[in-house]
CSV table of C-alpha atoms (C1' of nucleotides) in Angstrom, one decimal:
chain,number,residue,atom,x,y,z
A,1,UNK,CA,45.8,-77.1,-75.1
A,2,UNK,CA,44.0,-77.6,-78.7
A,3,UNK,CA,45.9,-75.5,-81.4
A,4,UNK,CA,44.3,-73.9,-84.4
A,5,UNK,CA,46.3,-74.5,-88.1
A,6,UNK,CA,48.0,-70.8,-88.9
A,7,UNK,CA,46.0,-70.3,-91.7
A,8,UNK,CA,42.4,-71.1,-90.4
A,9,UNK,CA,40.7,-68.3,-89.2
A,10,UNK,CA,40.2,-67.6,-85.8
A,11,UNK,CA,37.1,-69.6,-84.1
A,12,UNK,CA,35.3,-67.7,-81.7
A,13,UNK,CA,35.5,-70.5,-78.3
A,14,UNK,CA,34.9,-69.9,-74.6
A,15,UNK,CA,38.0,-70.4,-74.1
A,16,UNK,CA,39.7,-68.2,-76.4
A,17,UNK,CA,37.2,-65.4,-74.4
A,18,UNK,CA,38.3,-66.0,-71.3
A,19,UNK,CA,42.0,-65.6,-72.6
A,20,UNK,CA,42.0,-62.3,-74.5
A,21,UNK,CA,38.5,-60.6,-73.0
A,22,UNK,CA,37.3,-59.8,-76.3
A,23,UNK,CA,37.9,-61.6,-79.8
A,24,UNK,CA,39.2,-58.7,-81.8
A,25,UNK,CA,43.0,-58.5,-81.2
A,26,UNK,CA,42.6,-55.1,-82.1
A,27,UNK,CA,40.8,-53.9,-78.4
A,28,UNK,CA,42.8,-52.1,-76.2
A,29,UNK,CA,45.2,-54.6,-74.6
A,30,UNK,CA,43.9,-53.7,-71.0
A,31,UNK,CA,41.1,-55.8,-71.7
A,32,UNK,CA,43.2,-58.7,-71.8
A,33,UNK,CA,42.1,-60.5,-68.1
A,34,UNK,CA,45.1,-62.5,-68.3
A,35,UNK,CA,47.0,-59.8,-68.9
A,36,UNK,CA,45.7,-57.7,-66.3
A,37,UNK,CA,46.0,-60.9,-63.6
A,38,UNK,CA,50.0,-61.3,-64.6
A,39,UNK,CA,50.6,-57.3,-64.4
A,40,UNK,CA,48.7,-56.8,-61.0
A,41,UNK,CA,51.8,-58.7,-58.8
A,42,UNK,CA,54.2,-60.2,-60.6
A,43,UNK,CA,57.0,-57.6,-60.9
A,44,UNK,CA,59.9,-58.0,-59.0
A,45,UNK,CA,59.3,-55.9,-56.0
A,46,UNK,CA,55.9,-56.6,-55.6
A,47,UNK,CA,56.7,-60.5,-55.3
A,48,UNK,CA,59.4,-60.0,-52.6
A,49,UNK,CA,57.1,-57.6,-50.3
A,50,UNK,CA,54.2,-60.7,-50.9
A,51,UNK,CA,56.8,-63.8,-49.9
A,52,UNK,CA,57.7,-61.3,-46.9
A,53,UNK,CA,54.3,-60.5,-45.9
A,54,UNK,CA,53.6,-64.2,-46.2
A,55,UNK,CA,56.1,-65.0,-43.9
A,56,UNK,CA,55.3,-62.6,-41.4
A,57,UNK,CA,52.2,-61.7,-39.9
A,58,UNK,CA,52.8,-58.3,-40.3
A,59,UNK,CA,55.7,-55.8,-40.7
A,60,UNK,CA,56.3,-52.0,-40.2
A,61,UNK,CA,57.5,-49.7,-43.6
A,62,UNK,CA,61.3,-49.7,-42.4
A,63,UNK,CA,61.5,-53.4,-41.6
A,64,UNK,CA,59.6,-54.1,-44.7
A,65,UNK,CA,62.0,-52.5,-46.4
A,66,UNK,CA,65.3,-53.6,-44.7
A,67,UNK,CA,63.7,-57.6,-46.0
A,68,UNK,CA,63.1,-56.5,-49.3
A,69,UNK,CA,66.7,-56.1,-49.4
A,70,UNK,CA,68.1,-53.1,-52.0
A,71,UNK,CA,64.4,-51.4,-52.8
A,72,UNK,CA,64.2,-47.7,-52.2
A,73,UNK,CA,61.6,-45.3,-50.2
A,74,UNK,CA,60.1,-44.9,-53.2
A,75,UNK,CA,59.9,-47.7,-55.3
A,76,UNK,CA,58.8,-49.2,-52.1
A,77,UNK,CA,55.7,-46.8,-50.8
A,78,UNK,CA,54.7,-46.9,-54.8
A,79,UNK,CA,54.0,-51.1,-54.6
A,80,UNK,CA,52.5,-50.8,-51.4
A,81,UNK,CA,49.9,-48.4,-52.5
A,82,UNK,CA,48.8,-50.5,-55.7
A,83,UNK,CA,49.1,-53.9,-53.9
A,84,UNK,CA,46.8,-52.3,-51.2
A,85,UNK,CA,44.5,-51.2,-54.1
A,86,UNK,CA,44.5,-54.5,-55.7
A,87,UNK,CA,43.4,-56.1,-52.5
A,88,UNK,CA,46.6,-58.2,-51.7
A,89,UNK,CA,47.7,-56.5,-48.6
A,90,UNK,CA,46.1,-54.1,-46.3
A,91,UNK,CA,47.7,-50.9,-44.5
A,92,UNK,CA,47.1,-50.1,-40.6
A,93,UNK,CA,48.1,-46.5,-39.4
A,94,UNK,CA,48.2,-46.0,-36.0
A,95,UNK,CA,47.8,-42.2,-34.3
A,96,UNK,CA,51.2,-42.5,-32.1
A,97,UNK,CA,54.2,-40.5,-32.7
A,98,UNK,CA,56.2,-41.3,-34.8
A,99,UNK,CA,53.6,-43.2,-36.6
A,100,UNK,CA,53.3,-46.2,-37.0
A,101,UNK,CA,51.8,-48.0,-40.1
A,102,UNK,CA,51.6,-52.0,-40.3
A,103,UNK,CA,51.5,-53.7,-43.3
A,104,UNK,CA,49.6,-57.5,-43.7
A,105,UNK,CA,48.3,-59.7,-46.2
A,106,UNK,CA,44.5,-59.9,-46.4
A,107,UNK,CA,43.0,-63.4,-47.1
A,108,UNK,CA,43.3,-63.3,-50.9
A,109,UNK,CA,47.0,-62.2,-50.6
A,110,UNK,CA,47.9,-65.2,-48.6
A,111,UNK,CA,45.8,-67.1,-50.6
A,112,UNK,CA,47.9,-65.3,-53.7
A,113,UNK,CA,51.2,-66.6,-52.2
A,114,UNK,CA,50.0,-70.2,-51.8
A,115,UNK,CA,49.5,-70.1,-56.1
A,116,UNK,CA,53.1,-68.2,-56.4
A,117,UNK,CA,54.7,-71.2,-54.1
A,118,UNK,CA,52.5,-73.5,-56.4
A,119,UNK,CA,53.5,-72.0,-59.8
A,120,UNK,CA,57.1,-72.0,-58.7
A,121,UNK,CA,57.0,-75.7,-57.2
A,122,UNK,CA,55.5,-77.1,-60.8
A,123,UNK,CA,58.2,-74.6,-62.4
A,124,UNK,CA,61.7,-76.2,-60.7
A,125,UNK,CA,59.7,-79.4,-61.8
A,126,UNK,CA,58.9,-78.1,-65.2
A,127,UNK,CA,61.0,-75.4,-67.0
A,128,UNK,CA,64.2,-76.1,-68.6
A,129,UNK,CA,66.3,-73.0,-67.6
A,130,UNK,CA,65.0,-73.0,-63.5
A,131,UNK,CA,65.8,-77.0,-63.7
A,132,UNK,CA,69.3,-75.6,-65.0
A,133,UNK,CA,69.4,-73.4,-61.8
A,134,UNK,CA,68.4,-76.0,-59.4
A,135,UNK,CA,72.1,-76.6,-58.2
A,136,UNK,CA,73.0,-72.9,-57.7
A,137,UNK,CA,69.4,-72.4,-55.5
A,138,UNK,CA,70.4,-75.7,-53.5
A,139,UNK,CA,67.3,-76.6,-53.4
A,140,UNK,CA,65.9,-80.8,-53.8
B,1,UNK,CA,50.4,-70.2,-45.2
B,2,UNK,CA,51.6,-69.7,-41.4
B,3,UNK,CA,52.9,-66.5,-40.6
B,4,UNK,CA,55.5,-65.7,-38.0
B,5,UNK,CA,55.4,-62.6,-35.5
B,6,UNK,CA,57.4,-59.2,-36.4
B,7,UNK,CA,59.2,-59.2,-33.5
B,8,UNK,CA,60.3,-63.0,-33.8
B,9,UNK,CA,63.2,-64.0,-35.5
B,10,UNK,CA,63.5,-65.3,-39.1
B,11,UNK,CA,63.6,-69.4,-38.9
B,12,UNK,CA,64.8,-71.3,-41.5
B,13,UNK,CA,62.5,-73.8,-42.8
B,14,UNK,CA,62.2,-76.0,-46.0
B,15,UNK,CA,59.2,-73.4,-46.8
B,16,UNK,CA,61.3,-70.3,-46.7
B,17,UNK,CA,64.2,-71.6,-48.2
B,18,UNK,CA,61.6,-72.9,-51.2
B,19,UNK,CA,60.1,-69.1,-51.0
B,20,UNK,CA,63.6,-67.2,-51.1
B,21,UNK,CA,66.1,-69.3,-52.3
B,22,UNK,CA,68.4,-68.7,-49.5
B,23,UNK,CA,67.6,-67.8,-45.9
B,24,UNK,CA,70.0,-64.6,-46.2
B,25,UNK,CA,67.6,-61.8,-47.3
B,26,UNK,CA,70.6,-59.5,-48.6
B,27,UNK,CA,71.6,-62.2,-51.2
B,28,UNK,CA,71.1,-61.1,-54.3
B,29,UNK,CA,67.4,-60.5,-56.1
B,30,UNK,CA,68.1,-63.3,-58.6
B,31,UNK,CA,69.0,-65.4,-56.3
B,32,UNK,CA,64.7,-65.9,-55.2
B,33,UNK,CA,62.9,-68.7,-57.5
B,34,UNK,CA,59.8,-67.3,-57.4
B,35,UNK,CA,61.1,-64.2,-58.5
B,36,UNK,CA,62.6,-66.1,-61.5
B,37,UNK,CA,59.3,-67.8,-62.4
B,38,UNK,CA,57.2,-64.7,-62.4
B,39,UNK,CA,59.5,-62.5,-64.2
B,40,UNK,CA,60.5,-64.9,-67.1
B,41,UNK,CA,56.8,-64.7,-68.9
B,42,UNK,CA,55.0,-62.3,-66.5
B,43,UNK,CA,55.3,-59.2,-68.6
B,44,UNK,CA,52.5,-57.9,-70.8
B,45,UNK,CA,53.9,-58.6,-74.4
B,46,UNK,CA,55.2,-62.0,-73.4
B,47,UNK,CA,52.1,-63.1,-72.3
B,48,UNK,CA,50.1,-62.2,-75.1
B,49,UNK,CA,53.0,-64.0,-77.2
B,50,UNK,CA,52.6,-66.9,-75.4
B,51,UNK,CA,48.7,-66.6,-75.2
B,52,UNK,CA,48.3,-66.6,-78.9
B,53,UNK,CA,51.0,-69.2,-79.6
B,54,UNK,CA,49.1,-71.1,-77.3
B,55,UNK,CA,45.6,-70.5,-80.0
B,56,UNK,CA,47.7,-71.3,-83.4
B,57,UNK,CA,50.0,-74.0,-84.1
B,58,UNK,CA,52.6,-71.4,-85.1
B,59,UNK,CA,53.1,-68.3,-86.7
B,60,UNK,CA,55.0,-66.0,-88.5
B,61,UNK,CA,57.1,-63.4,-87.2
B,62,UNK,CA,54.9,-60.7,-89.1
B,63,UNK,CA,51.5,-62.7,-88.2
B,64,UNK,CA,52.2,-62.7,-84.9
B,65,UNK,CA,53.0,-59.0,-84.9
B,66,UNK,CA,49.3,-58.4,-86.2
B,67,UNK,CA,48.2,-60.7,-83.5
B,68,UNK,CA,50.4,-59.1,-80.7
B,69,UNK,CA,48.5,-56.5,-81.6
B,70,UNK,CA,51.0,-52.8,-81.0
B,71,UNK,CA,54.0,-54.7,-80.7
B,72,UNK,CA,56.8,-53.0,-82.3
B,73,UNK,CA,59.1,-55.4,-84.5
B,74,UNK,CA,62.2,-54.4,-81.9
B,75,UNK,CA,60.3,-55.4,-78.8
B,76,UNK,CA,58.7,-59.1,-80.0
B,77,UNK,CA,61.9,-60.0,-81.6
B,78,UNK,CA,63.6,-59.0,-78.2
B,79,UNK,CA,60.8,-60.9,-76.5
B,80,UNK,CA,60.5,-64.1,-78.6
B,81,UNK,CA,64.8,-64.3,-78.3
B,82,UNK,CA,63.8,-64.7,-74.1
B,83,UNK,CA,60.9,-66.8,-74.7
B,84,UNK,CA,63.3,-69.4,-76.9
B,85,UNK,CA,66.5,-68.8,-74.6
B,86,UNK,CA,64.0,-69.8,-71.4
B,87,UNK,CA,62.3,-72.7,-73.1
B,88,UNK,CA,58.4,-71.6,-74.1
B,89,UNK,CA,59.2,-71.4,-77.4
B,90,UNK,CA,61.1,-72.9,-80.2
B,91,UNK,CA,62.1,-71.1,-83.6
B,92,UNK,CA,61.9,-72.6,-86.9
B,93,UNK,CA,63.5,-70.7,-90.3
B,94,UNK,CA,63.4,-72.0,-93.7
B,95,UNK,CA,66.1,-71.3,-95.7
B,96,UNK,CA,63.5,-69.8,-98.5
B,97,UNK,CA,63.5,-66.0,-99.9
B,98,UNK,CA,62.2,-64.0,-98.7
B,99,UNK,CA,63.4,-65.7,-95.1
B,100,UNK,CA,60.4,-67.8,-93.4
B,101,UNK,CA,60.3,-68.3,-89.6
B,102,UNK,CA,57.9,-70.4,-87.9
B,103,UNK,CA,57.4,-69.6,-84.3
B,104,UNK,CA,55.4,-72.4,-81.9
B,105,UNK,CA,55.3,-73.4,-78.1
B,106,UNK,CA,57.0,-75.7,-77.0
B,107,UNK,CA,55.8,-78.8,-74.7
B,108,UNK,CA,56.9,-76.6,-71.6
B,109,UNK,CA,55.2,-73.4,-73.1
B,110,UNK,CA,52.1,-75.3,-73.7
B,111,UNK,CA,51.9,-76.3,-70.1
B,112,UNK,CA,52.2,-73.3,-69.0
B,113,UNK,CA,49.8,-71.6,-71.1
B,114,UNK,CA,47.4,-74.2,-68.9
B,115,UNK,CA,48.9,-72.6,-66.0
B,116,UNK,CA,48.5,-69.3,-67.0
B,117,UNK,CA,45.0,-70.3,-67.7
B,118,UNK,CA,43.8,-71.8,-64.7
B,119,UNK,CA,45.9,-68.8,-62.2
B,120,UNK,CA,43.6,-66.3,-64.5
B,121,UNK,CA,40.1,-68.5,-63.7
B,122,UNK,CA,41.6,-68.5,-60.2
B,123,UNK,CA,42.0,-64.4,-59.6
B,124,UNK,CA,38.4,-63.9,-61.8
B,125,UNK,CA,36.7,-66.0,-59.3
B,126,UNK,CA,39.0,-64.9,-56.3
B,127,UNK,CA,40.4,-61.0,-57.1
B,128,UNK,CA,38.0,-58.6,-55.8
B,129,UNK,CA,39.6,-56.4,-58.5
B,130,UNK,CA,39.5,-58.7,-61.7
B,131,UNK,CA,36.0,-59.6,-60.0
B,132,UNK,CA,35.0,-55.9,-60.1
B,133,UNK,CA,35.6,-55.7,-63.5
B,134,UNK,CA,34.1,-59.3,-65.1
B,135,UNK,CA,31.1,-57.0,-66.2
B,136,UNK,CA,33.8,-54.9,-68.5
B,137,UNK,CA,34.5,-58.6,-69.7
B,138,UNK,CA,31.5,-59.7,-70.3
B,139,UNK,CA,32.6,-63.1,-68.8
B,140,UNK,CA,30.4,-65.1,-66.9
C,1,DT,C1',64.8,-49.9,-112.5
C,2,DC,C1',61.7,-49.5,-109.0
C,3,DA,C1',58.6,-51.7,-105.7
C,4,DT,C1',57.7,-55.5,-102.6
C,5,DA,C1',58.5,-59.0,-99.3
C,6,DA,C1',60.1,-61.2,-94.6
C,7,DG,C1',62.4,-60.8,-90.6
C,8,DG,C1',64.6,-58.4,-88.4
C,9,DT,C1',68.4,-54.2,-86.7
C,10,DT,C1',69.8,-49.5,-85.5
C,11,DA,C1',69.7,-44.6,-84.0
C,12,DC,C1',66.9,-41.8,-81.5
C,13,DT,C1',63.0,-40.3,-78.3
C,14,DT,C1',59.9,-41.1,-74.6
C,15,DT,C1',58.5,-43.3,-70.5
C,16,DT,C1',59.5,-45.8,-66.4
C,17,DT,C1',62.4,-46.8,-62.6
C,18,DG,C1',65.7,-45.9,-59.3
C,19,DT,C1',68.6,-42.8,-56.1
C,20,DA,C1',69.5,-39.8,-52.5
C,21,DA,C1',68.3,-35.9,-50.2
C,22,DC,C1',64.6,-33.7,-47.9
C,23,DT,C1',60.0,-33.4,-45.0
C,24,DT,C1',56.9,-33.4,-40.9
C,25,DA,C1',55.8,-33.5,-36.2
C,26,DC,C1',57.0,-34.9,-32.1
C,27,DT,C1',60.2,-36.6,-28.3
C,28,DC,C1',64.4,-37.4,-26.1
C,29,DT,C1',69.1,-35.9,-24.6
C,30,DA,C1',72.8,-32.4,-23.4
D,1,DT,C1',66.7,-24.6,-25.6
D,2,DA,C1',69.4,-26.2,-29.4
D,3,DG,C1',70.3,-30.3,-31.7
D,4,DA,C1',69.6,-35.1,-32.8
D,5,DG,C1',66.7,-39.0,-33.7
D,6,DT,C1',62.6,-41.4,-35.5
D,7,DA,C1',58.9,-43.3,-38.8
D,8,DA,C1',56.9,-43.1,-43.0
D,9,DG,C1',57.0,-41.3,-46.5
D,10,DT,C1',58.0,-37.1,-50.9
D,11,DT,C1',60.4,-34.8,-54.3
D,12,DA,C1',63.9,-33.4,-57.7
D,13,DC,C1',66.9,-35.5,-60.5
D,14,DA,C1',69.7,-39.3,-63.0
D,15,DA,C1',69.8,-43.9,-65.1
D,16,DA,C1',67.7,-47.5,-67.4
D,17,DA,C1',64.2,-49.6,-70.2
D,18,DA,C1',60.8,-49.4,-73.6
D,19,DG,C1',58.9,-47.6,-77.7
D,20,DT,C1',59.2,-45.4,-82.7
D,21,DA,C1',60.3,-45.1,-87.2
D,22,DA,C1',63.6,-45.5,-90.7
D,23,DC,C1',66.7,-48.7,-92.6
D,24,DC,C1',69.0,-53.4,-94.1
D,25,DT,C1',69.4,-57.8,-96.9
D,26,DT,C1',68.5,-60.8,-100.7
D,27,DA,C1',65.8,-61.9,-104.2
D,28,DT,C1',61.7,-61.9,-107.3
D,29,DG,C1',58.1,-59.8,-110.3
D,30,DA,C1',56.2,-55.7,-113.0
DNA sequence: TCATAAGGTTACTTTTTGTAACTTACTCTA
DNA sequence: TAGAGTAAGTTACAAAAAGTAACCTTATGA
């Protein structure tokens, strides 16, 4: 990662594009891509429905919910609608009674989780305070 | 990423353990690395922090707040006291008047601003949503 | 003596998040 | 036939988090 020297102005590069969108700081934050990639699915909730969805093929709203151990109705039925929007996971409603609706991850979603398990791997490798954790997780 | 059937019962491998931390899906929230990772530097002031340490050297509490563009002093000086506490950044003040603080990234937070980087290329090329919107960019 | 400066902090307001009770439409049991 | 149960959510309300704007400190220059 090259730096630029506080004082120098700010050089217009590809690369600096593709991290902010647009070179004036000024624009409407939304416009930030790597923004808008880190807001999409990595709250808390969201992450936990994912690593669940990874793991199974496919799981009902009450089961769902019951993994995702502590979320609410809610909270819950508010993340699945957004991931579904975003494309991460897909929603199956079948006409039976009660109904029954099936959630799933579509291809990028599980393709998603494979990056999460990736970032997370190079992160117990890599960042001080998860390294500090390592014992308590009992993980290596 | 294999999946395992609804109706079958959770089995504990490596893979899960890596995913959740612990096999017991009631344990605590905090108690899930990936959850950790993504919710350290996820959130949309810290990663324009990060993003812009990442283009200077270092800078000024006051410089970066014209960077961060919107910020409000209380929320990047709460933000930058997490960033140093978890290890992306380091914190430099001069014993001058009026006080000068020099913020930077540190080894860690430089690596992961490659990270950041390459998972944002990733969802452009991958997202359907992010891809939807490349034209709003003007990336590409 | 008043203004300015840097790097914050504090009291207060607004927004977001979470909680727990309720809904709908049908079926099963007593 | 009244009542309970069931799945997948909503809704009204409370709690927590985030944002806003004024203030603080120590010193220097006008």
């Amino acid at each position: 990662m090259e730096t630029v020297a506080e004082n120098q102005k700010v050089r217009i590069t590809k690369k600096l594009e593709k991290m902010f969108g647009h070179i004036d700081y000024k624009n409407p934050p939304e416009l930030c891509p790597v923004r808008d990639v880190m807001s999409v699915a990595s709250d808390q909730w969201s992450v936990l429905i994912i690593l669940w969805l990874g793991y199974f093929e496919k799981l009902r709203f009450n089961k769902l919910k019951k993994y995702v151990y502590g979320i609410s109705n809610k909270v819950l039925s508010q993340r699945l609608k957004v991931l579904e929007a975003d494309g991460y996971i897909s929603r199956k409603a079948f006409a039976e009674v009660p109904i029954r609706v099936e959630y799933s991850l579509t291809e990028f979603g599980h393709s998603y989780v494979e990056k999460l398990l990736e970032l997370t791997e190079w992160m117990q490798l890599n960042c001080p305070k998860v390294l500090a954790n390592r014992e308590r997780y009992g993980l290596f």
